[in-house]
PDB file of C-alpha atoms in Angstrom:
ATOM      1  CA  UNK V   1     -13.952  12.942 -43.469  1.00  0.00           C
ATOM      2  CA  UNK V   2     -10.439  11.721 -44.343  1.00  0.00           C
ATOM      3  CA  UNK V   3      -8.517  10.115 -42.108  1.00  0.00           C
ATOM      4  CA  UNK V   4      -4.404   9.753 -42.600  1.00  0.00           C
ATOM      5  CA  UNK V   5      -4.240   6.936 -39.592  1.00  0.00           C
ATOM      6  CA  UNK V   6      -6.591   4.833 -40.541  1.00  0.00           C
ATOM      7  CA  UNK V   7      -5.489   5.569 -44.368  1.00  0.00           C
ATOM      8  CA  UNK V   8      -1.959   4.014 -42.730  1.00  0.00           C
ATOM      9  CA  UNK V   9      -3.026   1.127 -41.822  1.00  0.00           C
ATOM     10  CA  UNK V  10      -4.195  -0.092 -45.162  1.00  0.00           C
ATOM     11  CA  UNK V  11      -1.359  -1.028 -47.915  1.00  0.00           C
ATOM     12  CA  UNK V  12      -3.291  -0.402 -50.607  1.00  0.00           C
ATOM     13  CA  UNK V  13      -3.913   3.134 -49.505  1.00  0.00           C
ATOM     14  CA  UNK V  14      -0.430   3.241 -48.802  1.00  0.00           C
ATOM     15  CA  UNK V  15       0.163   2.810 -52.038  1.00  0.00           C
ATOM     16  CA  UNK V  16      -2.100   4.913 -53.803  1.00  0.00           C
ATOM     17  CA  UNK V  17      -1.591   7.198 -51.406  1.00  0.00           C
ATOM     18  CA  UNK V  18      -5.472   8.597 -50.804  1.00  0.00           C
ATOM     19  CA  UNK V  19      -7.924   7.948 -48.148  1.00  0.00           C
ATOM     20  CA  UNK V  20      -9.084   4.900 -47.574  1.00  0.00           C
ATOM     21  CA  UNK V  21     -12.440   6.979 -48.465  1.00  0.00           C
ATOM     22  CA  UNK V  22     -11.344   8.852 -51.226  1.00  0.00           C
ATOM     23  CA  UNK V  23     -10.693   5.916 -53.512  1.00  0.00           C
ATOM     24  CA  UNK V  24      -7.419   4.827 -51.983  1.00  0.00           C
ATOM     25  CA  UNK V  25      -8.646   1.363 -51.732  1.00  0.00           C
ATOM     26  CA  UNK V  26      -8.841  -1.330 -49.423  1.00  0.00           C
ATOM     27  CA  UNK V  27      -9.710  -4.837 -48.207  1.00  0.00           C
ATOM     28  CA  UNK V  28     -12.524  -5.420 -45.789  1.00  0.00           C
ATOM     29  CA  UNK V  29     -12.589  -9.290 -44.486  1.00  0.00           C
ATOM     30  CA  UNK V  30     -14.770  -8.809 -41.994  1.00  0.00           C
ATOM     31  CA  UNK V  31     -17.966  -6.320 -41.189  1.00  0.00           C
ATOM     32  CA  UNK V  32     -19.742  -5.681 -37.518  1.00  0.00           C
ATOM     33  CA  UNK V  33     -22.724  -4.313 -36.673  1.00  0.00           C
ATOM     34  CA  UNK V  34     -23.283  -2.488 -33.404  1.00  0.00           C
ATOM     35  CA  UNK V  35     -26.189  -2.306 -31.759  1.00  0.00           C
ATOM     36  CA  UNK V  36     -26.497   1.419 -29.783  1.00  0.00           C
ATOM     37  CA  UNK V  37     -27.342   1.076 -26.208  1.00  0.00           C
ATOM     38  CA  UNK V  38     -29.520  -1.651 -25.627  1.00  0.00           C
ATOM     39  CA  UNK V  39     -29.285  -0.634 -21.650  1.00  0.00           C
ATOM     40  CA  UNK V  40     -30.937   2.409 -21.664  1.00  0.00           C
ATOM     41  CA  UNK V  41     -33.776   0.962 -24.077  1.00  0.00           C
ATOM     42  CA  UNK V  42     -34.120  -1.725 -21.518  1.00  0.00           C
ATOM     43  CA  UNK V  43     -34.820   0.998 -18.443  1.00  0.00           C
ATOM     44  CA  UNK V  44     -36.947   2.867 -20.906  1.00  0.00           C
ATOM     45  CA  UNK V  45     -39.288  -0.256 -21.647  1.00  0.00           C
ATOM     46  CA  UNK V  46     -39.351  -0.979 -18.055  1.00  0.00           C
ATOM     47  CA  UNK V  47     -39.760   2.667 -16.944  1.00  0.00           C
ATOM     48  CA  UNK V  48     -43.674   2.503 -18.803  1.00  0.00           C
ATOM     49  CA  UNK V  49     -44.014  -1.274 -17.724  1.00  0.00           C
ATOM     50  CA  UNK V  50     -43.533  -0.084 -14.118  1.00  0.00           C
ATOM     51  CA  UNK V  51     -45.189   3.369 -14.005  1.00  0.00           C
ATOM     52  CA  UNK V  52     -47.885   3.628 -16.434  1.00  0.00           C
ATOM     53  CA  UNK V  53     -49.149  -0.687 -16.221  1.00  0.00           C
ATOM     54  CA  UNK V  54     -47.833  -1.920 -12.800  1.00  0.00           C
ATOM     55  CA  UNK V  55     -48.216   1.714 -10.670  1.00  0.00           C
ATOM     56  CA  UNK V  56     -50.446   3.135 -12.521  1.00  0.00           C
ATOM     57  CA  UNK V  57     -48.633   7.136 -12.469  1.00  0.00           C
ATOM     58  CA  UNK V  58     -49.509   7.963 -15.569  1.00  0.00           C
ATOM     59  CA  UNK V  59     -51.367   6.998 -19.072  1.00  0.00           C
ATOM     60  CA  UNK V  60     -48.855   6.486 -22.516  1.00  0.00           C
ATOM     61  CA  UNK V  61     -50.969   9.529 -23.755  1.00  0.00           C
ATOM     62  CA  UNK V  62     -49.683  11.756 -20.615  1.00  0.00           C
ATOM     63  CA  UNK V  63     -46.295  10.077 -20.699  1.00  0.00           C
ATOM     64  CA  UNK V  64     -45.566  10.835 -24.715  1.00  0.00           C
ATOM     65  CA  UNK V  65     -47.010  14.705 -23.689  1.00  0.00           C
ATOM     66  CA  UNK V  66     -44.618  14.757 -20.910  1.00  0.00           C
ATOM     67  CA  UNK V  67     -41.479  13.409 -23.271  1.00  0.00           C
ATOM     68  CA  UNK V  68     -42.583  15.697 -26.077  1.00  0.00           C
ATOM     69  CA  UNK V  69     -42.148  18.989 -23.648  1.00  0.00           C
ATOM     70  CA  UNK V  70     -38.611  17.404 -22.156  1.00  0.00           C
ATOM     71  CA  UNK V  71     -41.094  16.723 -18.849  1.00  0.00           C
ATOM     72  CA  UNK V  72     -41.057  20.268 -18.441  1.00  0.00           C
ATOM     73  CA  UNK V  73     -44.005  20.908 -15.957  1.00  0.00           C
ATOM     74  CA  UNK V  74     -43.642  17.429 -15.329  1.00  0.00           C
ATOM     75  CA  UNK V  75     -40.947  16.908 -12.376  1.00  0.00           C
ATOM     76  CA  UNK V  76     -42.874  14.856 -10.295  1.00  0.00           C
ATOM     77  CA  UNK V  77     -43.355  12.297 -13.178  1.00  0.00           C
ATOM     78  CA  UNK V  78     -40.222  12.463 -14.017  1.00  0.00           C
ATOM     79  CA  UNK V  79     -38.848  11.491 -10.838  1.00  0.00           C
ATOM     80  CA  UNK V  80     -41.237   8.429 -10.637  1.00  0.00           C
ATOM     81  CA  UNK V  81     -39.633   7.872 -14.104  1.00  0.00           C
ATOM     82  CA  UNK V  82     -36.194   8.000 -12.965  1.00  0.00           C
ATOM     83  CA  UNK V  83     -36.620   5.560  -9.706  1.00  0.00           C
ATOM     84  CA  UNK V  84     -38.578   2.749 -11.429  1.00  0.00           C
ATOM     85  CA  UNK V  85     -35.864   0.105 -11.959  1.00  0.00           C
ATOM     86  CA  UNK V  86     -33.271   0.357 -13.620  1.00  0.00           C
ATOM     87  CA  UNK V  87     -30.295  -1.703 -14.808  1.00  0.00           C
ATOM     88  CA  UNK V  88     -27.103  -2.552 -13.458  1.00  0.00           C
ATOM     89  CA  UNK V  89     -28.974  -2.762  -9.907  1.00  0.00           C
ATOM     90  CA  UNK V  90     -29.821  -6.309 -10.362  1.00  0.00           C
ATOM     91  CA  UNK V  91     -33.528  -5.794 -10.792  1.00  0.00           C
ATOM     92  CA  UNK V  92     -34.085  -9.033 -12.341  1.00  0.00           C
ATOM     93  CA  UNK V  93     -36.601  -7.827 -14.837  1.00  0.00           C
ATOM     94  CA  UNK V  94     -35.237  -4.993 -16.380  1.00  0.00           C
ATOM     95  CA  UNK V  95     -31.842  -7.240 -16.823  1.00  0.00           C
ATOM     96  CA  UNK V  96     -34.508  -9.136 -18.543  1.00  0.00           C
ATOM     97  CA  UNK V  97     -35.727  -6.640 -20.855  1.00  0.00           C
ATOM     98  CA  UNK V  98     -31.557  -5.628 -21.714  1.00  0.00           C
ATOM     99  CA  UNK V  99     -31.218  -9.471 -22.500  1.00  0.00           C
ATOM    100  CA  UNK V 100     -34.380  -9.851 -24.926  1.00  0.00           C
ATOM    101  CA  UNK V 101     -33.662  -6.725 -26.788  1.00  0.00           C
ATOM    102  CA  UNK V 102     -30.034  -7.855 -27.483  1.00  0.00           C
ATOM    103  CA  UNK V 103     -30.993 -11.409 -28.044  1.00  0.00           C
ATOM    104  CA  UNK V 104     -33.354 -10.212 -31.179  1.00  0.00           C
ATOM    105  CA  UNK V 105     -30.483  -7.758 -32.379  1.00  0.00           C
ATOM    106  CA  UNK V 106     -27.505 -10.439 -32.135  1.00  0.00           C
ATOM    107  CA  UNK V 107     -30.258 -13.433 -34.218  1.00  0.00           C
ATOM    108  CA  UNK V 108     -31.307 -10.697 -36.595  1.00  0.00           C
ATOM    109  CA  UNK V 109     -27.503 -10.075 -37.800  1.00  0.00           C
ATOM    110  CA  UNK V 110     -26.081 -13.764 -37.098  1.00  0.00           C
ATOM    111  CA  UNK V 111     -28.529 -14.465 -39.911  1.00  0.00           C
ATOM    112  CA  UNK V 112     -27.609 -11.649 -42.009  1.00  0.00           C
ATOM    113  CA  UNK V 113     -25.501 -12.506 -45.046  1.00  0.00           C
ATOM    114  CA  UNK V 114     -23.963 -10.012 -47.209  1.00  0.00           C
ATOM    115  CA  UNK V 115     -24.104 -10.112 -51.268  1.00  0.00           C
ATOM    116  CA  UNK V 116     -20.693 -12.246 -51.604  1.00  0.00           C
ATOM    117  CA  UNK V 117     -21.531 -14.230 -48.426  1.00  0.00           C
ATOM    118  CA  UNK V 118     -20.070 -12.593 -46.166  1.00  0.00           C
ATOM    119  CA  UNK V 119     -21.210 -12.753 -42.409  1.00  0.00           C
ATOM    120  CA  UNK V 120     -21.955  -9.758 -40.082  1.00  0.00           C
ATOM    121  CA  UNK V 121     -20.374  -9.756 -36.890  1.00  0.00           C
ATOM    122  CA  UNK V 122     -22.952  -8.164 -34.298  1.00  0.00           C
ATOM    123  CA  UNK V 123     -21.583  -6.100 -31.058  1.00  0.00           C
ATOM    124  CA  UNK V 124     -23.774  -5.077 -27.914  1.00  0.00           C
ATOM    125  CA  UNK V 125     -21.462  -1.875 -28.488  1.00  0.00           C
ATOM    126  CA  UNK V 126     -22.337   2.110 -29.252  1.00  0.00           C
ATOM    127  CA  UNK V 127     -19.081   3.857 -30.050  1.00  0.00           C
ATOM    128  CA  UNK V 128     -21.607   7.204 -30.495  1.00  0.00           C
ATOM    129  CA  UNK V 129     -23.302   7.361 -27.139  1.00  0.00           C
ATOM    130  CA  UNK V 130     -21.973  10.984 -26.982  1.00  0.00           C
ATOM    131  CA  UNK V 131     -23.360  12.061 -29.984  1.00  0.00           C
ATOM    132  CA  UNK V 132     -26.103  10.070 -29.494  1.00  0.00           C
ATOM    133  CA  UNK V 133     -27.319  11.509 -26.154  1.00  0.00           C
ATOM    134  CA  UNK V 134     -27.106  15.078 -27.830  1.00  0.00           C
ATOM    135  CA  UNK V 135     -29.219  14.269 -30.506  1.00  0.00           C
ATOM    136  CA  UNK V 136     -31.942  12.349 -29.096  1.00  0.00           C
ATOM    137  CA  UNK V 137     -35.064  13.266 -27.381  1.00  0.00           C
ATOM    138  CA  UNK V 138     -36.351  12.676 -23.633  1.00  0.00           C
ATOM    139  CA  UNK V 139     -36.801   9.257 -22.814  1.00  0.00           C
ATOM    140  CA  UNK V 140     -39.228   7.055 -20.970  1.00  0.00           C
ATOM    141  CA  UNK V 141     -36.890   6.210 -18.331  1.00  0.00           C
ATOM    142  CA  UNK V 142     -36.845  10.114 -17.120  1.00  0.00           C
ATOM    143  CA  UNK V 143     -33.652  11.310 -18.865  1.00  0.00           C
ATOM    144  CA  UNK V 144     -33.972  14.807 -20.541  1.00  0.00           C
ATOM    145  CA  UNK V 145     -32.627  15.597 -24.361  1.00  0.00           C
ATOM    146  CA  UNK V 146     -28.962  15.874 -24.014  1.00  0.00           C
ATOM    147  CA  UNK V 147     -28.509  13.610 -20.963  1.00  0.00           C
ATOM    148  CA  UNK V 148     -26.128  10.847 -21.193  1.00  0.00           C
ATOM    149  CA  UNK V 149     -27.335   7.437 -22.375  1.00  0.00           C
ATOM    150  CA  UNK V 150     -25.554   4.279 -21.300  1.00  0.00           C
ATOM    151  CA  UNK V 151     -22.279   3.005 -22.769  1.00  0.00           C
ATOM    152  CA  UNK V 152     -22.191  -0.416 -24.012  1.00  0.00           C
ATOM    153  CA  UNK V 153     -23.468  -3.120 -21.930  1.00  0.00           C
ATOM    154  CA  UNK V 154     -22.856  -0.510 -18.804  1.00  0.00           C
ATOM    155  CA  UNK V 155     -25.539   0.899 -17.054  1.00  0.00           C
ATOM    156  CA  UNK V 156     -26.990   4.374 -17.978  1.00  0.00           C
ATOM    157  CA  UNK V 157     -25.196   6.919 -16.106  1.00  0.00           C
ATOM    158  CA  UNK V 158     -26.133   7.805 -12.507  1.00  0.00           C
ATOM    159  CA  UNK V 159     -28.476   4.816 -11.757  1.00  0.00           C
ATOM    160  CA  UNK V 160     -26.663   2.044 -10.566  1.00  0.00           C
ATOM    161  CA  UNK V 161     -26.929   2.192  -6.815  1.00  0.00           C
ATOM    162  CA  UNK V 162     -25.890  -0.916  -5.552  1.00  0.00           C
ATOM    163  CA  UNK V 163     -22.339  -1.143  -6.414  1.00  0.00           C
ATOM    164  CA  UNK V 164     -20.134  -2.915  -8.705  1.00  0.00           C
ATOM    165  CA  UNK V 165     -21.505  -6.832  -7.994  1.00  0.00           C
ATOM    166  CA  UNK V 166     -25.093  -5.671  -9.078  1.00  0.00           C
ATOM    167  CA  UNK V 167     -23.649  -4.593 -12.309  1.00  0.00           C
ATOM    168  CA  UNK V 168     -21.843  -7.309 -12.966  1.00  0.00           C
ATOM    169  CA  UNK V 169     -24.966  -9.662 -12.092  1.00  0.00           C
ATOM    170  CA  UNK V 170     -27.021  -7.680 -14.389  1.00  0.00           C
ATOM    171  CA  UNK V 171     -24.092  -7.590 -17.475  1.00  0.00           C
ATOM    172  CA  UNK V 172     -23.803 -11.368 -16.935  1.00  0.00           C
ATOM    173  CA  UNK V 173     -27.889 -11.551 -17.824  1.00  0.00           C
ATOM    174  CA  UNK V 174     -26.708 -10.346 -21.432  1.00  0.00           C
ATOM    175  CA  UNK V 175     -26.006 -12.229 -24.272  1.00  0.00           C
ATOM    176  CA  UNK V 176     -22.725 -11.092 -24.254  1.00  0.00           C
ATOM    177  CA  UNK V 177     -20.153 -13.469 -25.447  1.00  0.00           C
ATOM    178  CA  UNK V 178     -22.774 -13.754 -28.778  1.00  0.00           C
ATOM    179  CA  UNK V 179     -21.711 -10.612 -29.301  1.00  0.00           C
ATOM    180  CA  UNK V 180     -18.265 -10.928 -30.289  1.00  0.00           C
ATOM    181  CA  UNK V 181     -17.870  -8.145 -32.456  1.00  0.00           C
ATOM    182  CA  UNK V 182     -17.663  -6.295 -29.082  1.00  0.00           C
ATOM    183  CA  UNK V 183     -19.575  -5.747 -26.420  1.00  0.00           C
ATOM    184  CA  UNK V 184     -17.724  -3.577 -22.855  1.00  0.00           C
ATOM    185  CA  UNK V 185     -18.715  -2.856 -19.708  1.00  0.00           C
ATOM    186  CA  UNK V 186     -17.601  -0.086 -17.769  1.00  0.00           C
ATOM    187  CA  UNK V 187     -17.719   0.086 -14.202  1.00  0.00           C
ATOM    188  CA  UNK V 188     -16.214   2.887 -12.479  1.00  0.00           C
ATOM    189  CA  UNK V 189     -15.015   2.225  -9.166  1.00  0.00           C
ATOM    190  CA  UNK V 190     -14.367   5.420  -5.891  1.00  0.00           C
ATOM    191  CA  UNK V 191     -10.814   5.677  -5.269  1.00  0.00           C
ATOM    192  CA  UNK V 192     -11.568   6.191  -1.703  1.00  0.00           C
ATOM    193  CA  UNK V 193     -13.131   2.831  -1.280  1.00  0.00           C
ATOM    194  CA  UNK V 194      -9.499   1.431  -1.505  1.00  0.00           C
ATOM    195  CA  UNK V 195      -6.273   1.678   0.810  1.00  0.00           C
ATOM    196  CA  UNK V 196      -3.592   2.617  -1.459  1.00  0.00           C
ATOM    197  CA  UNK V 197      -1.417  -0.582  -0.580  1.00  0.00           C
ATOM    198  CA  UNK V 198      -1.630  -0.123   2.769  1.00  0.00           C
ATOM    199  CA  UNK V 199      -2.722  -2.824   5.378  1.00  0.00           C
ATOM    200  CA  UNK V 200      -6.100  -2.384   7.026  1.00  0.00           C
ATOM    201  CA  UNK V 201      -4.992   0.691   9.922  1.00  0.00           C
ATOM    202  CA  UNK V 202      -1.970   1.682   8.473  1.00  0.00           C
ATOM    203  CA  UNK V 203      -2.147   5.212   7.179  1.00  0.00           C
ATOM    204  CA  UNK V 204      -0.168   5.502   3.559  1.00  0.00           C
ATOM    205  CA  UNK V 205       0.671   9.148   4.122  1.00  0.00           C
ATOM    206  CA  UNK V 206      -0.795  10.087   0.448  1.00  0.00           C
ATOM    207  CA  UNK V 207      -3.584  12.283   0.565  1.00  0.00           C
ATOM    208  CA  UNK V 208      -4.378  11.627  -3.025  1.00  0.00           C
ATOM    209  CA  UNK V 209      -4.643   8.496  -5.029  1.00  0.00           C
ATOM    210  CA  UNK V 210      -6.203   7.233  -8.432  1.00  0.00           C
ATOM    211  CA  UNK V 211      -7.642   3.971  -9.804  1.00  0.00           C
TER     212      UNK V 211
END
């Protein structure tokens, strides 16, 4: 698809005047590489380790039948699925499983050259989760097609539990600052856990407030 600002921002397109895509030309210095959402792959690797080799809940056989349906029939499963550890609740292993699966993308394109010589930068980053979560499957760590998948180097939706410190200690487990092309975290934070400005007592008047 064309795209007029990002056709802007190049002079060459400027002064062809056609897409950047549609032969209007332009200079590319540097290249990144994202890697999807190594978080969610993380809880899905240590969804089977814990439930099908540690608790024993299930084979990979009944698992993969249970996926393949979207665990319909399956609920009970699924919930096992969905409260094995997860990360961004600073379960130490599965923050161990998000760091190993980011360490192998970020050496994999650090060692990448390009043709002319050029170097890829790599990024714990997926700009698609939206479209990605609509267009894959069920997944190991009990999430249904369509459900969201994590953004970035945040926590899959809906699982972390223990607040904003347990994130953190699990994002600080990644590889993070190796991935320079970019790599976020989100953390959303309740409104209600904070005063408004007021001192601890005082009552603000407002009834309504946002972060």
């Amino acid at each position: 698809m064309t795209s007029p600002f990002l056709a802007g921002t190049f002079e060459d397109c400027l002064i062809t005047g056609r897409d950047p895509l549609r032969g209007g030309g332009f200079s590319v210095h540097d290249y990144q590489l994202l890697s999807g959402t190594v978080t969610t792959a993380a809880d899905s690797l240590r969804a089977i380790e814990y439930c099908v080799f540690e608790k024993r809940y299930c084979t990979l056989t009944e698992l993969r039948e249970a996926m393949a349906v979207d665990f319909e029939g399956h609920e009970p499963l699924r919930q096992r699925l969905l409260h094995a550890p997860k990360y961004g609740c600073g379960e130490e292993r599965a923050d161990e499983l998000a760091a190993w699966i980011s360490r192998l993308f970020i050496d994999r394109v650090d060692a990448y050259r390009t043709k002319s010589g050029k170097r890829v930068w790599p990024g714990l980053y997926n700009i698609d989760f939206k479209i990605f979560a609509n267009v894959t499957g069920a997944t190991p760590d009990g999430r249904r097609f369509r459900d969201p998948i994590a953004e970035h180097c945040s926590p899959t939706p809906g699982v972390a539990k223990k607040g904003p410190t347990a994130i953190v200690e699990s994002a600080s487990r990644l590889p993070m600052r190796e991935g320079y092309a970019s790599s976020p975290l989100h953390i959303t934070l309740n409104k209600s856990d904070f005063a408004n400005g007021c001192r601890p007592g005082e009552d603000s008047g407002e009834t309504d407030g946002s972060l």
